Amino acid sequence: MRTKNNLLPKDLSTSRLAKNIPAEREVSAGGVVFRRSKFGIEIAFMKDSYDKWTFPKGHVEKGEALEEAAARETLEEIGLEEIRFLEELGKISIWFRDRYEQKGKLIHKDIYYFLFETAPDAVLLPDPSQHTYDAKWVPIKKVLQTSSYSDLAPIIKKALGYLAIR
């Protein structure tokens, strides 16, 4: 029932079966960060603990707004000094087996993403203690193909749409 990355098959998340599997519910928030460098618009990606390219995200702390959590996690995970909120991008829901805090526990997580801008010369400094093992700036034309997770496509498309009209 699990894939090699300990993720559940995509169709399970929408099936009736998923509703009958005991799972821990979690809420996370993350950031899609871009910069306007001399090379054009670039978007920050990080390599996660599954060795996949994605966006920074993490748990929402008690009393913390989603946007605040997204900014905090983004700054912590990819080492940026400053970001500016621009737009809410939407929510995705994922199912997976935890590898750290509750090893093996099935997790159903809602992740809310936000668009942020940073300085043109911003440097990415991944933090392995935050489960960020690499980070890079990706030209806007290569963003969809860089993302390792297909469920991020609607989030990416909304970010690209926002950037196209500005």
mmCIF file of C-alpha atoms in Angstrom:
data_model
loop_
_atom_site.group_PDB
_atom_site.id
_atom_site.type_symbol
_atom_site.label_atom_id
_atom_site.label_comp_id
_atom_site.label_asym_id
_atom_site.label_seq_id
_atom_site.Cartn_x
_atom_site.Cartn_y
_atom_site.Cartn_z
ATOM 1 C CA MET A 1 0.000 0.000 0.000
ATOM 2 C CA ARG A 2 2.981 2.367 0.488
ATOM 3 C CA THR A 3 5.411 3.644 -2.122
ATOM 4 C CA LYS A 4 9.178 3.487 -1.687
ATOM 5 C CA ASN A 5 9.098 6.980 -0.135
ATOM 6 C CA ASN A 6 6.573 5.891 2.480
ATOM 7 C CA LEU A 7 3.842 7.921 0.780
ATOM 8 C CA LEU A 8 0.374 6.564 0.211
ATOM 9 C CA PRO A 9 -0.862 6.184 -3.353
ATOM 10 C CA LYS A 10 -2.402 9.431 -4.607
ATOM 11 C CA ASP A 11 -5.842 7.887 -5.193
ATOM 12 C CA LEU A 12 -6.025 6.760 -1.555
ATOM 13 C CA SER A 13 -6.302 10.350 -0.315
ATOM 14 C CA THR A 14 -9.665 10.768 -2.039
ATOM 15 C CA SER A 15 -11.032 7.281 -1.529
ATOM 16 C CA ARG A 16 -13.548 6.051 1.006
ATOM 17 C CA LEU A 17 -10.844 3.809 2.401
ATOM 18 C CA ALA A 18 -8.814 6.846 3.479
ATOM 19 C CA LYS A 19 -11.679 8.043 5.657
ATOM 20 C CA ASN A 20 -11.570 4.766 7.613
ATOM 21 C CA ILE A 21 -7.824 4.706 8.272
ATOM 22 C CA PRO A 22 -6.872 6.277 11.614
ATOM 23 C CA ALA A 23 -4.634 9.228 10.833
ATOM 24 C CA GLU A 24 -3.192 12.167 12.696
ATOM 25 C CA ARG A 25 -4.395 15.497 11.260
ATOM 26 C CA GLU A 26 -1.813 18.236 10.835
ATOM 27 C CA VAL A 27 -1.786 21.752 9.453
ATOM 28 C CA SER A 28 1.325 23.250 7.897
ATOM 29 C CA ALA A 29 2.146 26.418 6.023
ATOM 30 C CA GLY A 30 4.795 27.058 3.425
ATOM 31 C CA GLY A 31 6.271 29.646 1.150
ATOM 32 C CA VAL A 32 6.961 30.014 -2.536
ATOM 33 C CA VAL A 33 9.700 32.654 -2.642
ATOM 34 C CA PHE A 34 10.888 34.491 -5.727
ATOM 35 C CA ARG A 35 13.533 37.072 -6.500
ATOM 36 C CA ARG A 36 14.074 39.373 -9.469
ATOM 37 C CA SER A 37 17.767 38.766 -10.166
ATOM 38 C CA LYS A 38 19.921 39.845 -13.110
ATOM 39 C CA PHE A 39 18.935 36.495 -14.678
ATOM 40 C CA GLY A 40 15.201 37.238 -14.418
ATOM 41 C CA ILE A 41 12.611 35.896 -12.001
ATOM 42 C CA GLU A 42 13.820 32.882 -10.011
ATOM 43 C CA ILE A 43 11.986 30.747 -7.462
ATOM 44 C CA ALA A 44 13.587 29.111 -4.415
ATOM 45 C CA PHE A 45 13.487 25.327 -4.092
ATOM 46 C CA MET A 46 14.773 23.133 -1.285
ATOM 47 C CA LYS A 47 15.663 19.439 -1.193
ATOM 48 C CA ASP A 48 13.666 17.711 1.544
ATOM 49 C CA SER A 49 14.309 14.599 3.626
ATOM 50 C CA TYR A 50 12.875 12.429 0.832
ATOM 51 C CA ASP A 51 15.555 13.834 -1.535
ATOM 52 C CA LYS A 52 12.842 15.720 -3.461
ATOM 53 C CA TRP A 53 12.758 19.330 -4.677
ATOM 54 C CA THR A 54 9.943 21.275 -3.053
ATOM 55 C CA PHE A 55 9.117 24.475 -1.161
ATOM 56 C CA PRO A 56 9.789 25.184 2.517
ATOM 57 C CA LYS A 57 6.936 24.395 4.885
ATOM 58 C CA GLY A 58 6.298 23.400 8.463
ATOM 59 C CA HIS A 59 3.940 23.147 11.400
ATOM 60 C CA VAL A 60 1.770 26.030 12.488
ATOM 61 C CA GLU A 61 2.464 26.836 16.130
ATOM 62 C CA LYS A 62 -0.332 27.471 18.629
ATOM 63 C CA GLY A 63 -1.728 30.992 18.202
ATOM 64 C CA GLU A 64 0.209 31.557 14.982
ATOM 65 C CA ALA A 65 -1.511 32.736 11.793
ATOM 66 C CA LEU A 66 -0.962 30.621 8.672
ATOM 67 C CA GLU A 67 0.874 33.439 6.881
ATOM 68 C CA GLU A 68 3.170 33.944 9.900
ATOM 69 C CA ALA A 69 3.953 30.223 10.073
ATOM 70 C CA ALA A 70 4.727 30.159 6.349
ATOM 71 C CA ALA A 71 7.115 33.103 6.700
ATOM 72 C CA ARG A 72 8.820 31.652 9.799
ATOM 73 C CA GLU A 73 9.299 28.196 8.297
ATOM 74 C CA THR A 74 10.533 29.638 5.006
ATOM 75 C CA LEU A 75 13.123 31.827 6.724
ATOM 76 C CA GLU A 76 14.272 28.938 8.956
ATOM 77 C CA GLU A 77 14.524 26.266 6.287
ATOM 78 C CA ILE A 78 16.236 28.124 3.454
ATOM 79 C CA GLY A 79 18.105 30.734 5.468
ATOM 80 C CA LEU A 80 16.757 33.903 3.915
ATOM 81 C CA GLU A 81 17.064 37.083 5.957
ATOM 82 C CA GLU A 82 13.948 38.837 4.719
ATOM 83 C CA ILE A 83 10.799 38.072 2.726
ATOM 84 C CA ARG A 84 7.714 40.097 1.876
ATOM 85 C CA PHE A 85 4.207 38.572 1.743
ATOM 86 C CA LEU A 86 2.346 39.035 -1.544
ATOM 87 C CA GLU A 87 -0.434 36.501 -2.050
ATOM 88 C CA GLU A 88 -2.161 33.427 -0.650
ATOM 89 C CA LEU A 89 -1.694 30.574 -3.134
ATOM 90 C CA GLY A 90 -4.008 27.890 -1.801
ATOM 91 C CA LYS A 91 -4.028 24.572 0.030
ATOM 92 C CA ILE A 92 -3.056 21.007 -0.787
ATOM 93 C CA SER A 93 -3.766 17.861 1.255
ATOM 94 C CA ILE A 94 -1.295 14.992 1.497
ATOM 95 C CA TRP A 95 -1.086 11.608 3.231
ATOM 96 C CA PHE A 96 2.194 10.075 4.386
ATOM 97 C CA ARG A 97 3.873 7.992 7.078
ATOM 98 C CA ASP A 98 5.853 10.071 9.571
ATOM 99 C CA ARG A 99 9.613 9.466 9.674
ATOM 100 C CA TYR A 100 10.600 11.681 12.600
ATOM 101 C CA GLU A 101 8.276 12.600 15.459
ATOM 102 C CA GLN A 102 5.740 9.735 15.319
ATOM 103 C CA LYS A 103 7.604 7.131 13.274
ATOM 104 C CA GLY A 104 5.265 5.105 11.095
ATOM 105 C CA LYS A 105 2.135 7.062 12.076
ATOM 106 C CA LEU A 106 -0.189 7.873 9.181
ATOM 107 C CA ILE A 107 -0.498 11.637 8.743
ATOM 108 C CA HIS A 108 -3.151 13.574 6.817
ATOM 109 C CA LYS A 109 -1.718 17.056 6.367
ATOM 110 C CA ASP A 110 -3.256 20.232 4.957
ATOM 111 C CA ILE A 111 -0.560 22.602 3.693
ATOM 112 C CA TYR A 112 -1.345 26.258 2.995
ATOM 113 C CA TYR A 113 1.058 28.055 0.643
ATOM 114 C CA PHE A 114 1.851 31.747 0.342
ATOM 115 C CA LEU A 115 3.841 33.771 -2.190
ATOM 116 C CA PHE A 116 6.757 35.855 -0.913
ATOM 117 C CA GLU A 117 9.341 38.088 -2.571
ATOM 118 C CA THR A 118 12.929 38.541 -1.423
ATOM 119 C CA ALA A 119 15.875 40.727 -2.401
ATOM 120 C CA PRO A 120 17.407 40.318 -5.887
ATOM 121 C CA ASP A 121 20.735 39.242 -4.368
ATOM 122 C CA ALA A 122 19.285 36.946 -1.675
ATOM 123 C CA VAL A 123 21.359 33.859 -0.896
ATOM 124 C CA LEU A 124 19.845 30.502 0.073
ATOM 125 C CA LEU A 125 21.391 28.781 3.100
ATOM 126 C CA PRO A 126 19.761 25.374 3.651
ATOM 127 C CA ASP A 127 19.630 24.113 7.231
ATOM 128 C CA PRO A 128 19.954 20.314 7.630
ATOM 129 C CA SER A 129 18.628 20.603 11.196
ATOM 130 C CA GLN A 130 15.374 21.752 9.552
ATOM 131 C CA HIS A 131 15.430 18.739 7.160
ATOM 132 C CA THR A 132 16.596 20.983 4.311
ATOM 133 C CA TYR A 133 19.523 19.335 2.542
ATOM 134 C CA ASP A 134 20.055 21.659 -0.412
ATOM 135 C CA ALA A 135 18.508 24.782 -1.901
ATOM 136 C CA LYS A 136 18.674 26.507 -5.255
ATOM 137 C CA TRP A 137 17.196 29.304 -7.330
ATOM 138 C CA VAL A 138 15.295 28.032 -10.372
ATOM 139 C CA PRO A 139 14.474 30.144 -13.454
ATOM 140 C CA ILE A 140 10.739 30.731 -13.728
ATOM 141 C CA LYS A 141 10.526 28.712 -16.977
ATOM 142 C CA LYS A 142 11.807 25.565 -15.226
ATOM 143 C CA VAL A 143 9.735 25.704 -12.044
ATOM 144 C CA LEU A 144 7.024 23.174 -12.977
ATOM 145 C CA GLN A 145 9.550 20.585 -14.120
ATOM 146 C CA THR A 146 11.774 21.140 -11.059
ATOM 147 C CA SER A 147 9.054 20.377 -8.518
ATOM 148 C CA SER A 148 9.261 16.736 -7.449
ATOM 149 C CA TYR A 149 5.659 16.665 -6.230
ATOM 150 C CA SER A 150 2.853 16.758 -8.803
ATOM 151 C CA ASP A 151 0.309 17.882 -6.198
ATOM 152 C CA LEU A 152 2.130 21.241 -6.063
ATOM 153 C CA ALA A 153 1.207 22.028 -9.694
ATOM 154 C CA PRO A 154 -1.883 24.152 -8.830
ATOM 155 C CA ILE A 155 0.152 26.135 -6.283
ATOM 156 C CA ILE A 156 2.952 26.695 -8.803
ATOM 157 C CA LYS A 157 0.524 27.696 -11.553
ATOM 158 C CA LYS A 158 -1.151 30.249 -9.295
ATOM 159 C CA ALA A 159 2.249 31.726 -8.368
ATOM 160 C CA LEU A 160 3.285 31.863 -12.027
ATOM 161 C CA GLY A 161 -0.021 33.527 -12.921
ATOM 162 C CA TYR A 162 0.511 36.157 -10.255
ATOM 163 C CA LEU A 163 4.045 36.857 -11.489
ATOM 164 C CA ALA A 164 2.963 37.000 -15.148
ATOM 165 C CA ILE A 165 0.695 39.993 -14.581
ATOM 166 C CA ARG A 166 3.260 42.045 -12.645
#
